[in-house]
Amino acid sequence: PMPLQHGLYIVVLMIGCLFFAWCTYAVFGDARQAYIVGEQEWGLIRFPLWPVKASIVVGVALLCVQYLLDAIRHVFVTKGQLPPIGDEP
């Protein structure tokens, strides 16, 4: 049935949002620690690792926000206030 399908879709989007929020929190601690201790990769050229780790934090945080926005949008689609996009259930 369609109402169940819509409800499950919203729940799955929120679970994805929570998972990536947790990932953001976990990776943030590692990036912060890399910045504090000045972690560097040694080789032919020495470069700091914190910018790379910080970009991972930003990317995962943006993915979390995207899941949240998709869930909010689908709530409005379910209520009939917005048209569905593509193959949305």
Tab-separated table of C-alpha atoms in Angstrom:
chain	number	residue	atom	x	y	z
A	1	PRO	CA	0.000	0.000	0.000
A	2	MET	CA	1.161	3.516	-0.850
A	3	PRO	CA	0.854	5.114	2.639
A	4	LEU	CA	3.080	2.405	4.114
A	5	GLN	CA	5.566	2.848	1.279
A	6	HIS	CA	5.727	6.603	1.880
A	7	GLY	CA	6.137	6.140	5.621
A	8	LEU	CA	8.941	3.585	5.224
A	9	TYR	CA	10.712	5.808	2.712
A	10	ILE	CA	10.723	8.692	5.201
A	11	VAL	CA	11.947	6.391	7.983
A	12	VAL	CA	14.805	5.083	5.798
A	13	LEU	CA	15.831	8.640	4.910
A	14	MET	CA	15.884	9.598	8.591
A	15	ILE	CA	17.945	6.504	9.461
A	16	GLY	CA	20.414	7.520	6.749
A	17	CYS	CA	20.530	11.046	8.174
A	18	LEU	CA	21.217	9.740	11.684
A	19	PHE	CA	23.906	7.370	10.417
A	20	PHE	CA	25.767	10.106	8.560
A	21	ALA	CA	25.358	12.491	11.517
A	22	TRP	CA	27.127	9.867	13.624
A	23	CYS	CA	29.815	9.492	10.914
A	24	THR	CA	30.307	13.272	10.906
A	25	TYR	CA	30.746	13.267	14.670
A	26	ALA	CA	33.223	10.379	14.535
A	27	VAL	CA	35.322	11.825	11.708
A	28	PHE	CA	35.281	15.320	13.239
A	29	GLY	CA	37.158	14.036	16.289
A	30	ASP	CA	39.845	12.508	14.099
A	31	ALA	CA	40.188	15.670	11.987
A	32	ARG	CA	40.357	17.844	15.095
A	33	GLN	CA	43.061	15.641	16.598
A	34	ALA	CA	45.049	15.745	13.335
A	35	TYR	CA	44.898	19.558	13.416
A	36	ILE	CA	45.908	19.811	17.078
A	37	VAL	CA	48.939	17.526	16.815
A	38	GLY	CA	49.926	18.770	13.357
A	39	GLU	CA	49.700	15.315	11.767
A	40	GLN	CA	51.669	15.136	8.527
A	41	GLU	CA	52.313	12.648	5.762
A	42	TRP	CA	55.973	12.153	5.064
A	43	GLY	CA	57.383	11.308	1.687
A	44	LEU	CA	59.123	13.222	-1.047
A	45	ILE	CA	56.983	16.182	0.009
A	46	ARG	CA	55.688	16.700	3.539
A	47	PHE	CA	52.082	17.891	3.789
A	48	PRO	CA	49.516	18.230	6.599
A	49	LEU	CA	46.646	15.737	6.776
A	50	TRP	CA	44.093	17.896	8.578
A	51	PRO	CA	42.779	19.615	5.392
A	52	VAL	CA	42.023	16.226	3.845
A	53	LYS	CA	40.317	14.996	6.998
A	54	ALA	CA	38.389	18.262	7.337
A	55	SER	CA	37.106	17.932	3.771
A	56	ILE	CA	35.822	14.447	4.639
A	57	VAL	CA	33.961	15.952	7.616
A	58	VAL	CA	32.390	18.590	5.369
A	59	GLY	CA	31.399	16.023	2.743
A	60	VAL	CA	29.792	13.642	5.231
A	61	ALA	CA	27.995	16.535	6.948
A	62	LEU	CA	26.600	17.693	3.604
A	63	LEU	CA	25.410	14.160	2.882
A	64	CYS	CA	23.628	14.143	6.254
A	65	VAL	CA	21.939	17.449	5.404
A	66	GLN	CA	20.885	16.082	2.004
A	67	TYR	CA	19.213	13.063	3.632
A	68	LEU	CA	17.387	15.389	6.023
A	69	LEU	CA	16.213	17.673	3.206
A	70	ASP	CA	15.039	14.662	1.185
A	71	ALA	CA	13.053	13.393	4.177
A	72	ILE	CA	11.449	16.805	4.740
A	73	ARG	CA	10.633	17.127	1.050
A	74	HIS	CA	9.078	13.675	0.971
A	75	VAL	CA	6.849	14.566	3.925
A	76	PHE	CA	5.446	17.409	1.806
A	77	VAL	CA	5.126	15.095	-1.211
A	78	THR	CA	3.207	12.612	0.950
A	79	LYS	CA	0.828	15.365	2.104
A	80	GLY	CA	0.255	16.377	-1.539
A	81	GLN	CA	1.785	19.824	-1.111
A	82	LEU	CA	4.634	19.140	-3.578
A	83	PRO	CA	4.740	17.075	-6.791
A	84	PRO	CA	6.893	13.909	-6.756
A	85	ILE	CA	10.204	13.881	-8.617
A	86	GLY	CA	11.026	10.976	-10.926
A	87	ASP	CA	10.528	7.531	-9.393
A	88	GLU	CA	9.740	8.595	-5.825
A	89	PRO	CA	7.310	6.176	-4.195
